[in-house]
Amino acid sequence: MARNQQQRRTDEAQIRLTPQDLEKLRAVVFDANAYGHARPDFDQLGRWAKRLAGMEIETWVPEPVAWKWAEHLARDWEFVNSQTRNQRKQLQSAGLEVPAPSGYASRDDVIAAVLANLSAIPHVKVIALTGLSAVEGLKDQILQRPRRRPREAATQRRAPRRARAIAPGCATSFNWQSQTRS
C-alpha cells in the first residue's frame, strides 16, 4: 500500500480537554467529510489514532463512512483510468509504444483495497452497521428527524428546523451512537 508520508500542519492540532472530559471521552468518531473533501488521509488518520490511543481514547469510523470514502476514491480511480485510457489511445495513434497501466482491475478492486487499507490502520475501529441502526438511520435521513441528544435540546429550539435535521450521511444518527455504547 503506497502512502504519502508527508506531515501536514493539521497534525499539530492540540487536544485541549480537561482531565474530567478525558475521563468521559470513550472515542473520537470520524465523519466522511472529516478531511473537507470526502476523501480520507489514512496516514493522518493513523497518526491521530495512535495519539488518541496513547490517551486511552478509541478512534472509530462508522461503516457507512468507510463505504462513502471507498466510493469517492473508486469514482476518482474511474476518472483517472478513463483519462489515462484516452491519452494512451492518442499516443498509440501516433505510433508510440505505451505500456499498459498497472494497478486495480476494477472499481470493486479499488473499493476492496480502500476498505482493507482502512481496516489495517492500527488503533482504528470500523464500527459495523447493524440492521436496527441501518433502519433507524434511514428514517433519520428520510424523515429528517431532529437529533435526539439532551445537551442539544436548548440549542435546537433556537435553530431553524433544517439545521436540526440529521446530516444526509446519517453517521451521526442517535440510534447508531446508542448501539456503540456498552
PDB file of N, CA and C in Angstrom, residues 30-31 38 124:
ATOM      1  N   PHE A  30     -14.994   9.569  13.287  1.00  0.00           N
ATOM      2  CA  PHE A  30     -14.729  10.322  12.065  1.00  0.00           C
ATOM      3  C   PHE A  30     -15.917  10.256  11.123  1.00  0.00           C
ATOM      4  N   ASP A  31     -16.249  11.402  10.542  1.00  0.00           N
ATOM      5  CA  ASP A  31     -17.315  11.508   9.557  1.00  0.00           C
ATOM      6  C   ASP A  31     -16.689  11.493   8.166  1.00  0.00           C
ATOM      7  N   ALA A  38     -14.301  14.672   1.490  1.00  0.00           N
ATOM      8  CA  ALA A  38     -14.860  13.311   1.480  1.00  0.00           C
ATOM      9  C   ALA A  38     -13.876  12.267   0.950  1.00  0.00           C
ATOM     10  N   VAL A 124      -7.577   1.955  14.819  1.00  0.00           N
ATOM     11  CA  VAL A 124      -8.805   2.445  14.192  1.00  0.00           C
ATOM     12  C   VAL A 124      -9.796   1.289  14.153  1.00  0.00           C
TER      13      VAL A 124
END
